[in-house]
Amino acid sequence: MKKLLLLLLCFSVLAVFGKNDPLQNDPRIFKLPKGLSPKDYIPNTLIVKFKKGISASQIRAATSVLKSNSLKLKSASIRDVKQVFKTSLQASSVQPLSSLPPKDTIGLDRIYEFNYSSARSIESVINEVLKNSLIEYAEPSYIYYTTYIPNDPLYTSSQTHLKQVKAEQAWDLIRSLNNGVINTRNIVIAIVDSGSDMDHIDLKSNLILPGIDLVGRSFSTEQIDFDPDVKSDSADHGVKVSGLASAITDNGLGIASLASNARLLIVKAAADDKGSAIYRGYEGIKYAADNGANIINCSWGGTGGGAFGQDIVNYALARGCLIIAAAGNHNQAAQDFPASYNGVMAIASVDKNDLKSSFSNFGDYVDLSAPGEIFSTANGNKYGTVQGTSFSAPLVSSAAALVWSRFPQFDWEQVMEQLRVTADNIDALNQGYSGKLGKGRLNVFRALTEAFPSVRYQQVTVQDNSNDSRSPGDTIRIFLDLKNFLAPASGLIVKLSSVNPNVQIIDQQVNAGNIGMKELRSMVGPFRVYIKPGTPDNQVVSFKLNYSANGTYNDSESFEIATALDYKNIRVNQVSTTMTSNGRIGYRNGEALNGIGFNYKGESLLYEASLLIGSSVSAVSNNTRNDASTYDEHFVKKVKVYKDTDPKAAFVGKSEFDDSGNPDPLKIYIKHKLTAFKDTPDDKYIIAEYEIQNRAESVLNDVYAGLFTDWDIAPGTSNVTKYDAAGKLAYAFGKFGTSPYAGVKLLNHTARPVYYPLSYMVQGDPTQTGGGVTIAEKYQVLSSGIKAESLGDNVPNGYDIMFVSGYGPFTIPVNGSIKVAFALIAGDNLSDIQASAAAAQNKYDEINRTEANVSADGFVLKQNYPNPSPDRTKIGFSVSRTGYTSLILYNSAGKAVKELFKGSLPQGSYTIDADLSELESGIYLYRMLYDGKEKTLKLILAK
């Protein structure tokens, strides 16, 4: 009998637990049922029930999110806990069956939902929880699915891409939360494109009427109206985009869309006769932003970027719009715009197998991928197959509408990041494109159900020990401003890496601690990075950031830093600028690249400042814009810009270059010196000096030297330039308002001044054709003296102005040199810059006292340097007017041993670079004869 009882008890035990895995003999060990995958339960979430009889204080201790939590979990960190059934929900119209309050005999009030972070599997976390004697059970928070499929007839047969991004699960979730309906009606998606089919049966009830047409029939007869309807099938790109963004779903017609019933604002930015050309795309973005759009879809792009597009993007972002753009269809990593603009979500394309589409662009600027070889609406109530990143983008826009309706408290950045961080990683399927297809392929169900942090850098700060040059041999320090857009990040770890062989990362990891939702953490770091000797000039180094937090969150992004710079940023007084190794000021390259411009009170005033030196209409060496819409790059670096020491100045920089980049060179060698001072009255200007040496085999005659400056004092197309002859000051200012003033002061006393105002907005101006200037025109503007007294002053709105200011003509002897100097000035008004101009003249005269005060004899002869000299020396002199000049070297016996120069020279200052290598060591005399007078100085040659 005892044996039979034992068998019965064993049978009873097996009956109780028989539905569990037969291998799971211990009821306190949890295993996921067979066939379940992560899509079948809410990630990082547990349903936990406490045992009967556990006190309230014990439950409070076990449900605390503090480190003192009594569960003492090692496999997970608890982020949030809530009681699932805190109160009983009951409709007020329903009469209870009993007057007595319901009695909880099951213990529903002891059930809690735990949200946690962990690198361990959900099974491991549950099993650790079950070891605690307080716990009755712990299990996942399961998701159960309906079998809802929209009744649109083409959904099942032609829209497999919606299944690919988990649309059905997403719809089921939204329906379960909204009484069986999908409602995104409060979200407006603007389609900035070629227009749409305003009568399409699968679009019409989702359209916000009337929409707008920003171009009209043809771009040549551009006209705005309120009819964005597509006029031909060949221009129906926007119709196809519209259907993917928000075709009416569950209407028994055509196709379905993720958003189902989001409203569409149609902004036609193409012409009727050329639907493939988006003429008014950025104007369309602004219109959409001004007229209630939440999401702006841009299924177009190109390689031409610029400040205008970014300005419009920034405007729309400031109004709370999410901008989603196609990454481009060129199968390349080159950036496409507007997708590459800051703040825009860039979308690449994948096929039905999650492989990169053959046409799709890729690269670090891509945020997300989505199917782009799909099926959509077409003009005339038709449907058809389409492919391109143009169609990946509206699929994401549609998903964004669904996410925004699910999380209405989110802003545009959070919607974008929620879509991005919940994407399915497809790197393993796309070898060779790892990290180049964004975070992965869109998974809209995950975007609706999962909670991750999203950490992105907002700013990179670089500190170095070489005056912003990041020179080889220097160790730079990188700091990051990090913002977390989504769920709190616990124990954030940031890792820095680079595959560039020119850098060595010393500090590869920083522990950033905890960062809450929407929290900005400034100056995280430093990451120390060693720039190796031999690093090429202006080497752009790509760095990768890896983020990890909460045990499950992993993300990455990239940024670039230019190292071994051959330019230096100068920020020592009230104006800041950049000195280069090729004679430019403000920027090393054309198009205002690589440098900080010329800034005053936080406002950039300068677009270009470049050096021109010419001796004829066919012989000008320069690095100024040319008539081919590019830049002459004649000046080639010989000595990279470096900071020199001078106790009298806050900054002294020097560089050297020649004109060997000119196919027809003057054969000149230039030494550039830039000086800045800290204290008033010298704190609103910098002095740029160029010493120009003739290394040709003959004398250079009729030489002119000047600075071409293009000023953009906001607004840049409404400026005025004038010339103050008494102060030899050319200046610019805005026509309207209280804009700053900026100018160029000529500092040489004895040279003839040059001022030539320019604007492509003036008929017949040298810059009118394409804004560029030919070699002949460059010599023209250099050699015309004072061309005019002003430009832009006598027209209502001013001009986009430029001017050349300089000196000439000069004669430069063989191995001789001249110096030209300019002060670049900024101030609040005309009197302010005039005062700085006078201060700059006084300072330059103080530095070069002998040049400013030519003696009563009409000339100055300077002591050679170095003295004693090894085998070469420099001899400087100045003449007050044109006259015959000779410079002869004599030995100690009075015998002439070398003729250094003989000929007529105009007024100016000169330097002879004398080669004495053939002479023996000893004491020599050099004698200058000028206008019937002479001077002699001693020279020591010590080899």
PDB file of N, CA and C in Angstrom, residues 92 111 235 237 263 288 410 478 580 591 723 760 764 826 857 860 880 943:
ATOM      1  N   SER A  92     -17.970  52.356 -14.649  1.00  0.00           N
ATOM      2  CA  SER A  92     -18.912  52.863 -13.648  1.00  0.00           C
ATOM      3  C   SER A  92     -20.342  52.423 -13.921  1.00  0.00           C
ATOM      4  N   ILE A 111       1.806  41.149  -7.678  1.00  0.00           N
ATOM      5  CA  ILE A 111       2.461  41.007  -8.982  1.00  0.00           C
ATOM      6  C   ILE A 111       3.055  42.346  -9.404  1.00  0.00           C
ATOM      7  N   ALA A 235       6.017  61.978 -64.465  1.00  0.00           N
ATOM      8  CA  ALA A 235       6.391  62.841 -63.340  1.00  0.00           C
ATOM      9  C   ALA A 235       5.796  62.350 -62.032  1.00  0.00           C
ATOM     10  N   HIS A 237       6.850  60.440 -59.606  1.00  0.00           N
ATOM     11  CA  HIS A 237       7.730  60.015 -58.512  1.00  0.00           C
ATOM     12  C   HIS A 237       7.084  60.281 -57.159  1.00  0.00           C
ATOM     13  N   ARG A 263      -1.956  61.899 -42.220  1.00  0.00           N
ATOM     14  CA  ARG A 263      -2.316  62.871 -43.254  1.00  0.00           C
ATOM     15  C   ARG A 263      -1.084  63.266 -44.067  1.00  0.00           C
ATOM     16  N   ALA A 288       6.679  73.284 -45.685  1.00  0.00           N
ATOM     17  CA  ALA A 288       6.142  72.193 -44.871  1.00  0.00           C
ATOM     18  C   ALA A 288       6.273  72.497 -43.387  1.00  0.00           C
ATOM     19  N   PHE A 410       7.340  62.211 -27.306  1.00  0.00           N
ATOM     20  CA  PHE A 410       8.656  62.298 -27.938  1.00  0.00           C
ATOM     21  C   PHE A 410       8.763  63.570 -28.787  1.00  0.00           C
ATOM     22  N   ILE A 478      40.993  64.730 -26.546  1.00  0.00           N
ATOM     23  CA  ILE A 478      39.668  64.812 -27.157  1.00  0.00           C
ATOM     24  C   ILE A 478      38.606  64.708 -26.074  1.00  0.00           C
ATOM     25  N   THR A 580      47.883  80.748 -42.705  1.00  0.00           N
ATOM     26  CA  THR A 580      48.116  79.553 -43.503  1.00  0.00           C
ATOM     27  C   THR A 580      49.560  79.490 -43.988  1.00  0.00           C
ATOM     28  N   GLU A 591      36.621  78.346 -51.005  1.00  0.00           N
ATOM     29  CA  GLU A 591      35.287  77.963 -50.537  1.00  0.00           C
ATOM     30  C   GLU A 591      35.182  78.001 -49.024  1.00  0.00           C
ATOM     31  N   TYR A 723      36.768 103.661 -49.602  1.00  0.00           N
ATOM     32  CA  TYR A 723      38.206 103.844 -49.413  1.00  0.00           C
ATOM     33  C   TYR A 723      38.470 105.182 -48.736  1.00  0.00           C
ATOM     34  N   TYR A 760      30.230  90.956 -58.484  1.00  0.00           N
ATOM     35  CA  TYR A 760      29.655  90.268 -59.640  1.00  0.00           C
ATOM     36  C   TYR A 760      28.260  90.786 -59.963  1.00  0.00           C
ATOM     37  N   GLY A 764      29.643  94.517 -66.151  1.00  0.00           N
ATOM     38  CA  GLY A 764      30.990  94.811 -66.632  1.00  0.00           C
ATOM     39  C   GLY A 764      32.083  94.610 -65.611  1.00  0.00           C
ATOM     40  N   ALA A 826      38.669  94.907 -37.599  1.00  0.00           N
ATOM     41  CA  ALA A 826      37.215  94.869 -37.403  1.00  0.00           C
ATOM     42  C   ALA A 826      36.853  95.797 -36.259  1.00  0.00           C
ATOM     43  N   ASP A 857      68.949 111.983 -46.172  1.00  0.00           N
ATOM     44  CA  ASP A 857      69.643 111.677 -47.425  1.00  0.00           C
ATOM     45  C   ASP A 857      68.715 111.017 -48.433  1.00  0.00           C
ATOM     46  N   VAL A 860      67.909 104.655 -46.667  1.00  0.00           N
ATOM     47  CA  VAL A 860      68.379 103.987 -45.456  1.00  0.00           C
ATOM     48  C   VAL A 860      69.120 102.725 -45.878  1.00  0.00           C
ATOM     49  N   SER A 880      63.539 106.754 -50.967  1.00  0.00           N
ATOM     50  CA  SER A 880      62.354 107.586 -50.818  1.00  0.00           C
ATOM     51  C   SER A 880      61.698 107.940 -52.143  1.00  0.00           C
ATOM     52  N   LYS A 943      83.545  81.764 -41.789  1.00  0.00           N
ATOM     53  CA  LYS A 943      83.142  80.434 -42.251  1.00  0.00           C
ATOM     54  C   LYS A 943      83.597  79.357 -41.287  1.00  0.00           C
TER      55      LYS A 943
END
